[in-house]
Amino acid sequence: QGTWSQAIFPKYQLGTSHYFKTDRLNLFASYTYNPRKEFKEDQGYINYHSINRPIEQWDTNFERTTRSKAHNAMVILDYKLGEFNSLSFSSNLLLSPDKTSSNRDYTQINNSGIGFDRFSTRSDMGEDLNNIGLDLEYRHQLSDAGAQLTARAHYTRYDHKQVQLLETSFEDGIRQNLTTEADQGIDIVTGQIDLEMPLGGSWLEAGLKTSMVNSESAMDQLRSEGGVVGPTAFSDNFIYDENVYAGYASVAHDWDTWSLKAGLRGEYTD
């Protein structure tokens, strides 16, 4: 399967999907590849009015070209281990390597009262983005009355790297440069177990859950002017870790004309 569109640059997407089924196994897998090259152009005109000064007009021409290659893969699997046991697995993978964005901005100032009449700005940016999600579930049927035990686990990994080079050139030959590097990584792990079962004439639900989040984000900026490298304009390193532990229990009972459900939940965050 695939799609095609035509603008200034053509765009297309290629994909494939497959489904396999047996008495015990259900399997679905898909993959898509989506390369893109996009162009954007804007022209702007701004007039500035001031008392006892001539009208100042700023004419700008902005161009942006973005190139990207995105890969997306998915797998869903259901397997019956026996009459009372089943296993499910799913994954989603996104890879977007070597994404680039090239920006050009040209500004002409008419009737300028400042020391330059035109300047240009160039911005080149590169990005790498990866994201993966994994889910696993085990289910065990305890009785024909609907009692069951379920265990689930999840994992997410997110990575994003970005580098941007920004340069502004003025008519008098002065150049200002700014380099920005950013890096972010996140790990998320969750696990839980749930029990559902009849309790006398009532219905019992109970479970435990834990989640762990590890996140780190860093960004550095380096400025230079006139070919001279200056000090770091901005630097940041943010680390965040969180662990959550929770448990719950509830009992529900139905009568002829009304029903009641009572429960208790506790949570601890570190």
PDB file of N, CA and C in Angstrom, residues 118-207:
ATOM      1  N   ARG A 118      19.909  46.394   5.696  1.00  0.00           N
ATOM      2  CA  ARG A 118      19.477  45.025   5.400  1.00  0.00           C
ATOM      3  C   ARG A 118      20.281  44.051   6.256  1.00  0.00           C
ATOM      4  N   PHE A 119      19.648  42.918   6.543  1.00  0.00           N
ATOM      5  CA  PHE A 119      20.346  41.837   7.223  1.00  0.00           C
ATOM      6  C   PHE A 119      19.684  40.518   6.824  1.00  0.00           C
ATOM      7  N   SER A 120      20.404  39.445   7.000  1.00  0.00           N
ATOM      8  CA  SER A 120      19.912  38.110   6.659  1.00  0.00           C
ATOM      9  C   SER A 120      20.175  37.167   7.816  1.00  0.00           C
ATOM     10  N   THR A 121      19.291  36.220   7.996  1.00  0.00           N
ATOM     11  CA  THR A 121      19.398  35.227   9.063  1.00  0.00           C
ATOM     12  C   THR A 121      19.304  33.832   8.462  1.00  0.00           C
ATOM     13  N   ARG A 122      20.225  32.989   8.877  1.00  0.00           N
ATOM     14  CA  ARG A 122      20.240  31.595   8.430  1.00  0.00           C
ATOM     15  C   ARG A 122      20.167  30.688   9.641  1.00  0.00           C
ATOM     16  N   SER A 123      19.301  29.704   9.562  1.00  0.00           N
ATOM     17  CA  SER A 123      19.142  28.742  10.645  1.00  0.00           C
ATOM     18  C   SER A 123      19.120  27.336  10.064  1.00  0.00           C
ATOM     19  N   ASP A 124      20.046  26.497  10.512  1.00  0.00           N
ATOM     20  CA  ASP A 124      20.102  25.096  10.099  1.00  0.00           C
ATOM     21  C   ASP A 124      19.934  24.227  11.336  1.00  0.00           C
ATOM     22  N   MET A 125      19.001  23.285  11.262  1.00  0.00           N
ATOM     23  CA  MET A 125      18.685  22.450  12.420  1.00  0.00           C
ATOM     24  C   MET A 125      18.648  20.984  12.024  1.00  0.00           C
ATOM     25  N   GLY A 126      19.226  20.149  12.871  1.00  0.00           N
ATOM     26  CA  GLY A 126      19.192  18.702  12.685  1.00  0.00           C
ATOM     27  C   GLY A 126      18.580  18.025  13.895  1.00  0.00           C
ATOM     28  N   GLU A 127      17.768  16.999  13.647  1.00  0.00           N
ATOM     29  CA  GLU A 127      17.055  16.314  14.726  1.00  0.00           C
ATOM     30  C   GLU A 127      17.115  14.806  14.531  1.00  0.00           C
ATOM     31  N   ASP A 128      17.164  14.100  15.643  1.00  0.00           N
ATOM     32  CA  ASP A 128      17.001  12.646  15.685  1.00  0.00           C
ATOM     33  C   ASP A 128      15.955  12.331  16.739  1.00  0.00           C
ATOM     34  N   LEU A 129      14.917  11.601  16.350  1.00  0.00           N
ATOM     35  CA  LEU A 129      13.828  11.264  17.268  1.00  0.00           C
ATOM     36  C   LEU A 129      13.569   9.767  17.219  1.00  0.00           C
ATOM     37  N   ASN A 130      13.593   9.128  18.396  1.00  0.00           N
ATOM     38  CA  ASN A 130      13.292   7.708  18.528  1.00  0.00           C
ATOM     39  C   ASN A 130      12.306   7.522  19.671  1.00  0.00           C
ATOM     40  N   ASN A 131      11.294   6.700  19.434  1.00  0.00           N
ATOM     41  CA  ASN A 131      10.317   6.412  20.475  1.00  0.00           C
ATOM     42  C   ASN A 131       9.855   4.962  20.336  1.00  0.00           C
ATOM     43  N   ILE A 132       9.922   4.225  21.433  1.00  0.00           N
ATOM     44  CA  ILE A 132       9.511   2.828  21.420  1.00  0.00           C
ATOM     45  C   ILE A 132       8.603   2.571  22.611  1.00  0.00           C
ATOM     46  N   GLY A 133       7.522   1.832  22.374  1.00  0.00           N
ATOM     47  CA  GLY A 133       6.595   1.446  23.427  1.00  0.00           C
ATOM     48  C   GLY A 133       6.325  -0.043  23.382  1.00  0.00           C
ATOM     49  N   LEU A 134       6.448  -0.719  24.530  1.00  0.00           N
ATOM     50  CA  LEU A 134       6.243  -2.168  24.631  1.00  0.00           C
ATOM     51  C   LEU A 134       5.218  -2.453  25.718  1.00  0.00           C
ATOM     52  N   ASP A 135       4.263  -3.351  25.425  1.00  0.00           N
ATOM     53  CA  ASP A 135       3.244  -3.754  26.397  1.00  0.00           C
ATOM     54  C   ASP A 135       3.155  -5.274  26.420  1.00  0.00           C
ATOM     55  N   LEU A 136       3.070  -5.826  27.645  1.00  0.00           N
ATOM     56  CA  LEU A 136       2.945  -7.266  27.831  1.00  0.00           C
ATOM     57  C   LEU A 136       1.845  -7.524  28.860  1.00  0.00           C
ATOM     58  N   GLU A 137       0.961  -8.470  28.557  1.00  0.00           N
ATOM     59  CA  GLU A 137      -0.145  -8.793  29.465  1.00  0.00           C
ATOM     60  C   GLU A 137      -0.305 -10.301  29.560  1.00  0.00           C
ATOM     61  N   TYR A 138      -0.458 -10.776  30.797  1.00  0.00           N
ATOM     62  CA  TYR A 138      -0.752 -12.193  31.063  1.00  0.00           C
ATOM     63  C   TYR A 138      -2.077 -12.265  31.813  1.00  0.00           C
ATOM     64  N   ARG A 139      -2.964 -13.129  31.341  1.00  0.00           N
ATOM     65  CA  ARG A 139      -4.290 -13.253  31.949  1.00  0.00           C
ATOM     66  C   ARG A 139      -4.550 -14.732  32.280  1.00  0.00           C
ATOM     67  N   HIS A 140      -4.996 -14.961  33.532  1.00  0.00           N
ATOM     68  CA  HIS A 140      -5.303 -16.317  34.000  1.00  0.00           C
ATOM     69  C   HIS A 140      -6.728 -16.353  34.541  1.00  0.00           C
ATOM     70  N   GLN A 141      -7.544 -17.220  33.965  1.00  0.00           N
ATOM     71  CA  GLN A 141      -8.920 -17.369  34.418  1.00  0.00           C
ATOM     72  C   GLN A 141      -8.958 -18.339  35.597  1.00  0.00           C
ATOM     73  N   LEU A 142      -9.496 -17.841  36.715  1.00  0.00           N
ATOM     74  CA  LEU A 142      -9.497 -18.650  37.930  1.00  0.00           C
ATOM     75  C   LEU A 142     -10.717 -19.544  38.059  1.00  0.00           C
ATOM     76  N   SER A 143     -11.856 -19.120  37.502  1.00  0.00           N
ATOM     77  CA  SER A 143     -13.068 -19.920  37.631  1.00  0.00           C
ATOM     78  C   SER A 143     -14.033 -19.529  36.526  1.00  0.00           C
ATOM     79  N   ASP A 144     -15.071 -20.345  36.367  1.00  0.00           N
ATOM     80  CA  ASP A 144     -16.099 -20.046  35.371  1.00  0.00           C
ATOM     81  C   ASP A 144     -16.986 -18.883  35.801  1.00  0.00           C
ATOM     82  N   ALA A 145     -16.886 -18.466  37.044  1.00  0.00           N
ATOM     83  CA  ALA A 145     -17.721 -17.362  37.534  1.00  0.00           C
ATOM     84  C   ALA A 145     -17.173 -15.999  37.141  1.00  0.00           C
ATOM     85  N   GLY A 146     -16.057 -15.964  36.420  1.00  0.00           N
ATOM     86  CA  GLY A 146     -15.492 -14.700  35.976  1.00  0.00           C
ATOM     87  C   GLY A 146     -14.275 -14.252  36.746  1.00  0.00           C
ATOM     88  N   ALA A 147     -13.836 -15.027  37.715  1.00  0.00           N
ATOM     89  CA  ALA A 147     -12.649 -14.658  38.477  1.00  0.00           C
ATOM     90  C   ALA A 147     -11.414 -14.770  37.591  1.00  0.00           C
ATOM     91  N   GLN A 148     -10.544 -13.776  37.674  1.00  0.00           N
ATOM     92  CA  GLN A 148      -9.349 -13.796  36.854  1.00  0.00           C
ATOM     93  C   GLN A 148      -8.234 -12.990  37.502  1.00  0.00           C
ATOM     94  N   LEU A 149      -7.022 -13.361  37.133  1.00  0.00           N
ATOM     95  CA  LEU A 149      -5.817 -12.674  37.585  1.00  0.00           C
ATOM     96  C   LEU A 149      -5.097 -12.126  36.357  1.00  0.00           C
ATOM     97  N   THR A 150      -4.766 -10.822  36.382  1.00  0.00           N
ATOM     98  CA  THR A 150      -4.150 -10.169  35.235  1.00  0.00           C
ATOM     99  C   THR A 150      -2.879  -9.461  35.669  1.00  0.00           C
ATOM    100  N   ALA A 151      -1.814  -9.665  34.898  1.00  0.00           N
ATOM    101  CA  ALA A 151      -0.542  -8.990  35.143  1.00  0.00           C
ATOM    102  C   ALA A 151      -0.155  -8.226  33.884  1.00  0.00           C
ATOM    103  N   ARG A 152       0.258  -6.960  34.049  1.00  0.00           N
ATOM    104  CA  ARG A 152       0.618  -6.118  32.901  1.00  0.00           C
ATOM    105  C   ARG A 152       1.960  -5.438  33.163  1.00  0.00           C
ATOM    106  N   ALA A 153       2.699  -5.223  32.072  1.00  0.00           N
ATOM    107  CA  ALA A 153       3.963  -4.504  32.137  1.00  0.00           C
ATOM    108  C   ALA A 153       4.072  -3.604  30.905  1.00  0.00           C
ATOM    109  N   HIS A 154       4.682  -2.436  31.104  1.00  0.00           N
ATOM    110  CA  HIS A 154       4.831  -1.480  29.997  1.00  0.00           C
ATOM    111  C   HIS A 154       6.197  -0.814  30.087  1.00  0.00           C
ATOM    112  N   TYR A 155       6.783  -0.537  28.906  1.00  0.00           N
ATOM    113  CA  TYR A 155       8.064   0.161  28.844  1.00  0.00           C
ATOM    114  C   TYR A 155       8.034   1.162  27.696  1.00  0.00           C
ATOM    115  N   THR A 156       8.480   2.387  27.971  1.00  0.00           N
ATOM    116  CA  THR A 156       8.601   3.434  26.957  1.00  0.00           C
ATOM    117  C   THR A 156       9.999   4.017  27.024  1.00  0.00           C
ATOM    118  N   ARG A 157      10.605   4.171  25.838  1.00  0.00           N
ATOM    119  CA  ARG A 157      11.894   4.844  25.729  1.00  0.00           C
ATOM    120  C   ARG A 157      11.766   5.958  24.694  1.00  0.00           C
ATOM    121  N   TYR A 158      12.128   7.179  25.103  1.00  0.00           N
ATOM    122  CA  TYR A 158      12.025   8.339  24.222  1.00  0.00           C
ATOM    123  C   TYR A 158      13.372   9.037  24.163  1.00  0.00           C
ATOM    124  N   ASP A 159      13.859   9.278  22.941  1.00  0.00           N
ATOM    125  CA  ASP A 159      15.122   9.985  22.729  1.00  0.00           C
ATOM    126  C   ASP A 159      14.916  11.075  21.697  1.00  0.00           C
ATOM    127  N   HIS A 160      15.405  12.270  22.022  1.00  0.00           N
ATOM    128  CA  HIS A 160      15.293  13.396  21.090  1.00  0.00           C
ATOM    129  C   HIS A 160      16.577  14.215  21.183  1.00  0.00           C
ATOM    130  N   LYS A 161      17.300  14.305  20.069  1.00  0.00           N
ATOM    131  CA  LYS A 161      18.520  15.096  19.988  1.00  0.00           C
ATOM    132  C   LYS A 161      18.307  16.190  18.937  1.00  0.00           C
ATOM    133  N   GLN A 162      18.804  17.394  19.246  1.00  0.00           N
ATOM    134  CA  GLN A 162      18.593  18.529  18.351  1.00  0.00           C
ATOM    135  C   GLN A 162      19.809  19.443  18.388  1.00  0.00           C
ATOM    136  N   VAL A 163      20.251  19.843  17.199  1.00  0.00           N
ATOM    137  CA  VAL A 163      21.348  20.797  17.059  1.00  0.00           C
ATOM    138  C   VAL A 163      20.892  21.890  16.102  1.00  0.00           C
ATOM    139  N   GLN A 164      21.050  23.150  16.522  1.00  0.00           N
ATOM    140  CA  GLN A 164      20.637  24.282  15.695  1.00  0.00           C
ATOM    141  C   GLN A 164      21.769  25.296  15.602  1.00  0.00           C
ATOM    142  N   LEU A 165      22.056  25.722  14.364  1.00  0.00           N
ATOM    143  CA  LEU A 165      23.044  26.754  14.095  1.00  0.00           C
ATOM    144  C   LEU A 165      22.318  27.977  13.558  1.00  0.00           C
ATOM    145  N   LEU A 166      22.460  29.108  14.253  1.00  0.00           N
ATOM    146  CA  LEU A 166      21.762  30.331  13.882  1.00  0.00           C
ATOM    147  C   LEU A 166      22.794  31.418  13.627  1.00  0.00           C
ATOM    148  N   GLU A 167      22.708  32.057  12.440  1.00  0.00           N
ATOM    149  CA  GLU A 167      23.657  33.100  12.071  1.00  0.00           C
ATOM    150  C   GLU A 167      22.912  34.284  11.476  1.00  0.00           C
ATOM    151  N   THR A 168      23.213  35.474  11.980  1.00  0.00           N
ATOM    152  CA  THR A 168      22.648  36.713  11.450  1.00  0.00           C
ATOM    153  C   THR A 168      23.781  37.586  10.922  1.00  0.00           C
ATOM    154  N   SER A 169      23.669  38.007   9.644  1.00  0.00           N
ATOM    155  CA  SER A 169      24.689  38.836   8.998  1.00  0.00           C
ATOM    156  C   SER A 169      24.091  40.205   8.699  1.00  0.00           C
ATOM    157  N   PHE A 170      24.812  41.264   9.120  1.00  0.00           N
ATOM    158  CA  PHE A 170      24.362  42.632   8.893  1.00  0.00           C
ATOM    159  C   PHE A 170      25.127  43.254   7.724  1.00  0.00           C
ATOM    160  N   GLU A 171      24.600  44.353   7.227  1.00  0.00           N
ATOM    161  CA  GLU A 171      25.185  45.002   6.055  1.00  0.00           C
ATOM    162  C   GLU A 171      26.597  45.505   6.327  1.00  0.00           C
ATOM    163  N   ASP A 172      26.890  45.857   7.566  1.00  0.00           N
ATOM    164  CA  ASP A 172      28.217  46.388   7.882  1.00  0.00           C
ATOM    165  C   ASP A 172      29.259  45.297   8.086  1.00  0.00           C
ATOM    166  N   GLY A 173      28.879  44.027   7.843  1.00  0.00           N
ATOM    167  CA  GLY A 173      29.828  42.926   7.937  1.00  0.00           C
ATOM    168  C   GLY A 173      29.848  42.208   9.263  1.00  0.00           C
ATOM    169  N   ILE A 174      29.147  42.704  10.259  1.00  0.00           N
ATOM    170  CA  ILE A 174      29.098  42.040  11.559  1.00  0.00           C
ATOM    171  C   ILE A 174      28.228  40.788  11.475  1.00  0.00           C
ATOM    172  N   ARG A 175      28.703  39.731  12.110  1.00  0.00           N
ATOM    173  CA  ARG A 175      27.948  38.479  12.153  1.00  0.00           C
ATOM    174  C   ARG A 175      27.763  38.049  13.602  1.00  0.00           C
ATOM    175  N   GLN A 176      26.587  37.584  13.884  1.00  0.00           N
ATOM    176  CA  GLN A 176      26.275  37.035  15.196  1.00  0.00           C
ATOM    177  C   GLN A 176      25.853  35.582  15.021  1.00  0.00           C
ATOM    178  N   ASN A 177      26.438  34.687  15.824  1.00  0.00           N
ATOM    179  CA  ASN A 177      26.172  33.250  15.714  1.00  0.00           C
ATOM    180  C   ASN A 177      25.710  32.707  17.059  1.00  0.00           C
ATOM    181  N   LEU A 178      24.798  31.782  16.978  1.00  0.00           N
ATOM    182  CA  LEU A 178      24.296  31.109  18.174  1.00  0.00           C
ATOM    183  C   LEU A 178      24.113  29.632  17.853  1.00  0.00           C
ATOM    184  N   THR A 179      24.757  28.789  18.646  1.00  0.00           N
ATOM    185  CA  THR A 179      24.668  27.343  18.475  1.00  0.00           C
ATOM    186  C   THR A 179      23.934  26.743  19.678  1.00  0.00           C
ATOM    187  N   THR A 180      22.934  25.932  19.419  1.00  0.00           N
ATOM    188  CA  THR A 180      22.140  25.312  20.473  1.00  0.00           C
ATOM    189  C   THR A 180      22.168  23.796  20.303  1.00  0.00           C
ATOM    190  N   GLU A 181      22.492  23.098  21.374  1.00  0.00           N
ATOM    191  CA  GLU A 181      22.456  21.631  21.396  1.00  0.00           C
ATOM    192  C   GLU A 181      21.529  21.186  22.518  1.00  0.00           C
ATOM    193  N   ALA A 182      20.577  20.327  22.174  1.00  0.00           N
ATOM    194  CA  ALA A 182      19.602  19.837  23.157  1.00  0.00           C
ATOM    195  C   ALA A 182      19.506  18.321  23.064  1.00  0.00           C
ATOM    196  N   ASP A 183      19.372  17.694  24.203  1.00  0.00           N
ATOM    197  CA  ASP A 183      19.299  16.233  24.268  1.00  0.00           C
ATOM    198  C   ASP A 183      18.324  15.853  25.374  1.00  0.00           C
ATOM    199  N   GLN A 184      17.359  15.006  25.046  1.00  0.00           N
ATOM    200  CA  GLN A 184      16.368  14.569  26.029  1.00  0.00           C
ATOM    201  C   GLN A 184      16.184  13.058  25.940  1.00  0.00           C
ATOM    202  N   GLY A 185      16.190  12.402  27.096  1.00  0.00           N
ATOM    203  CA  GLY A 185      15.954  10.966  27.168  1.00  0.00           C
ATOM    204  C   GLY A 185      15.010  10.638  28.322  1.00  0.00           C
ATOM    205  N   ILE A 186      14.009   9.801  28.059  1.00  0.00           N
ATOM    206  CA  ILE A 186      13.004   9.452  29.064  1.00  0.00           C
ATOM    207  C   ILE A 186      12.797   7.941  29.056  1.00  0.00           C
ATOM    208  N   ASP A 187      12.813   7.350  30.235  1.00  0.00           N
ATOM    209  CA  ASP A 187      12.461   5.936  30.428  1.00  0.00           C
ATOM    210  C   ASP A 187      11.257   5.865  31.355  1.00  0.00           C
ATOM    211  N   ILE A 188      10.245   5.103  30.937  1.00  0.00           N
ATOM    212  CA  ILE A 188       9.042   4.893  31.752  1.00  0.00           C
ATOM    213  C   ILE A 188       8.786   3.387  31.845  1.00  0.00           C
ATOM    214  N   VAL A 189       8.702   2.888  33.059  1.00  0.00           N
ATOM    215  CA  VAL A 189       8.425   1.470  33.306  1.00  0.00           C
ATOM    216  C   VAL A 189       7.250   1.378  34.261  1.00  0.00           C
ATOM    217  N   THR A 190       6.246   0.602  33.895  1.00  0.00           N
ATOM    218  CA  THR A 190       5.105   0.369  34.775  1.00  0.00           C
ATOM    219  C   THR A 190       4.821  -1.125  34.858  1.00  0.00           C
ATOM    220  N   GLY A 191       4.314  -1.542  36.009  1.00  0.00           N
ATOM    221  CA  GLY A 191       3.903  -2.928  36.203  1.00  0.00           C
ATOM    222  C   GLY A 191       2.724  -2.966  37.156  1.00  0.00           C
ATOM    223  N   GLN A 192       1.781  -3.862  36.888  1.00  0.00           N
ATOM    224  CA  GLN A 192       0.626  -3.968  37.761  1.00  0.00           C
ATOM    225  C   GLN A 192       0.063  -5.373  37.721  1.00  0.00           C
ATOM    226  N   ILE A 193      -0.647  -5.713  38.795  1.00  0.00           N
ATOM    227  CA  ILE A 193      -1.326  -6.997  38.892  1.00  0.00           C
ATOM    228  C   ILE A 193      -2.708  -6.750  39.482  1.00  0.00           C
ATOM    229  N   ASP A 194      -3.734  -7.338  38.878  1.00  0.00           N
ATOM    230  CA  ASP A 194      -5.118  -7.113  39.289  1.00  0.00           C
ATOM    231  C   ASP A 194      -5.816  -8.459  39.499  1.00  0.00           C
ATOM    232  N   LEU A 195      -6.648  -8.493  40.543  1.00  0.00           N
ATOM    233  CA  LEU A 195      -7.428  -9.684  40.871  1.00  0.00           C
ATOM    234  C   LEU A 195      -8.904  -9.317  40.902  1.00  0.00           C
ATOM    235  N   GLU A 196      -9.716 -10.100  40.196  1.00  0.00           N
ATOM    236  CA  GLU A 196     -11.165  -9.947  40.207  1.00  0.00           C
ATOM    237  C   GLU A 196     -11.774 -11.305  40.534  1.00  0.00           C
ATOM    238  N   MET A 197     -12.674 -11.331  41.533  1.00  0.00           N
ATOM    239  CA  MET A 197     -13.249 -12.608  41.924  1.00  0.00           C
ATOM    240  C   MET A 197     -14.507 -12.385  42.762  1.00  0.00           C
ATOM    241  N   PRO A 198     -15.431 -13.365  42.742  1.00  0.00           N
ATOM    242  CA  PRO A 198     -16.602 -13.269  43.618  1.00  0.00           C
ATOM    243  C   PRO A 198     -16.200 -13.537  45.058  1.00  0.00           C
ATOM    244  N   LEU A 199     -16.870 -12.839  45.977  1.00  0.00           N
ATOM    245  CA  LEU A 199     -16.604 -12.998  47.404  1.00  0.00           C
ATOM    246  C   LEU A 199     -17.945 -13.100  48.112  1.00  0.00           C
ATOM    247  N   GLY A 200     -18.376 -14.329  48.356  1.00  0.00           N
ATOM    248  CA  GLY A 200     -19.712 -14.539  48.890  1.00  0.00           C
ATOM    249  C   GLY A 200     -20.719 -14.099  47.841  1.00  0.00           C
ATOM    250  N   GLY A 201     -21.601 -13.187  48.203  1.00  0.00           N
ATOM    251  CA  GLY A 201     -22.526 -12.635  47.229  1.00  0.00           C
ATOM    252  C   GLY A 201     -22.058 -11.315  46.661  1.00  0.00           C
ATOM    253  N   SER A 202     -20.807 -10.935  46.904  1.00  0.00           N
ATOM    254  CA  SER A 202     -20.259  -9.666  46.435  1.00  0.00           C
ATOM    255  C   SER A 202     -19.186  -9.918  45.382  1.00  0.00           C
ATOM    256  N   TRP A 203     -18.597  -8.812  44.906  1.00  0.00           N
ATOM    257  CA  TRP A 203     -17.547  -8.895  43.890  1.00  0.00           C
ATOM    258  C   TRP A 203     -16.331  -8.111  44.382  1.00  0.00           C
ATOM    259  N   LEU A 204     -15.172  -8.778  44.398  1.00  0.00           N
ATOM    260  CA  LEU A 204     -13.948  -8.204  44.924  1.00  0.00           C
ATOM    261  C   LEU A 204     -13.001  -7.845  43.786  1.00  0.00           C
ATOM    262  N   GLU A 205     -12.431  -6.652  43.880  1.00  0.00           N
ATOM    263  CA  GLU A 205     -11.382  -6.210  42.963  1.00  0.00           C
ATOM    264  C   GLU A 205     -10.225  -5.661  43.799  1.00  0.00           C
ATOM    265  N   ALA A 206      -9.007  -6.117  43.492  1.00  0.00           N
ATOM    266  CA  ALA A 206      -7.825  -5.677  44.224  1.00  0.00           C
ATOM    267  C   ALA A 206      -6.629  -5.703  43.283  1.00  0.00           C
ATOM    268  N   GLY A 207      -5.647  -4.852  43.585  1.00  0.00           N
ATOM    269  CA  GLY A 207      -4.485  -4.821  42.717  1.00  0.00           C
ATOM    270  C   GLY A 207      -3.351  -3.988  43.280  1.00  0.00           C
TER     271      GLY A 207
END
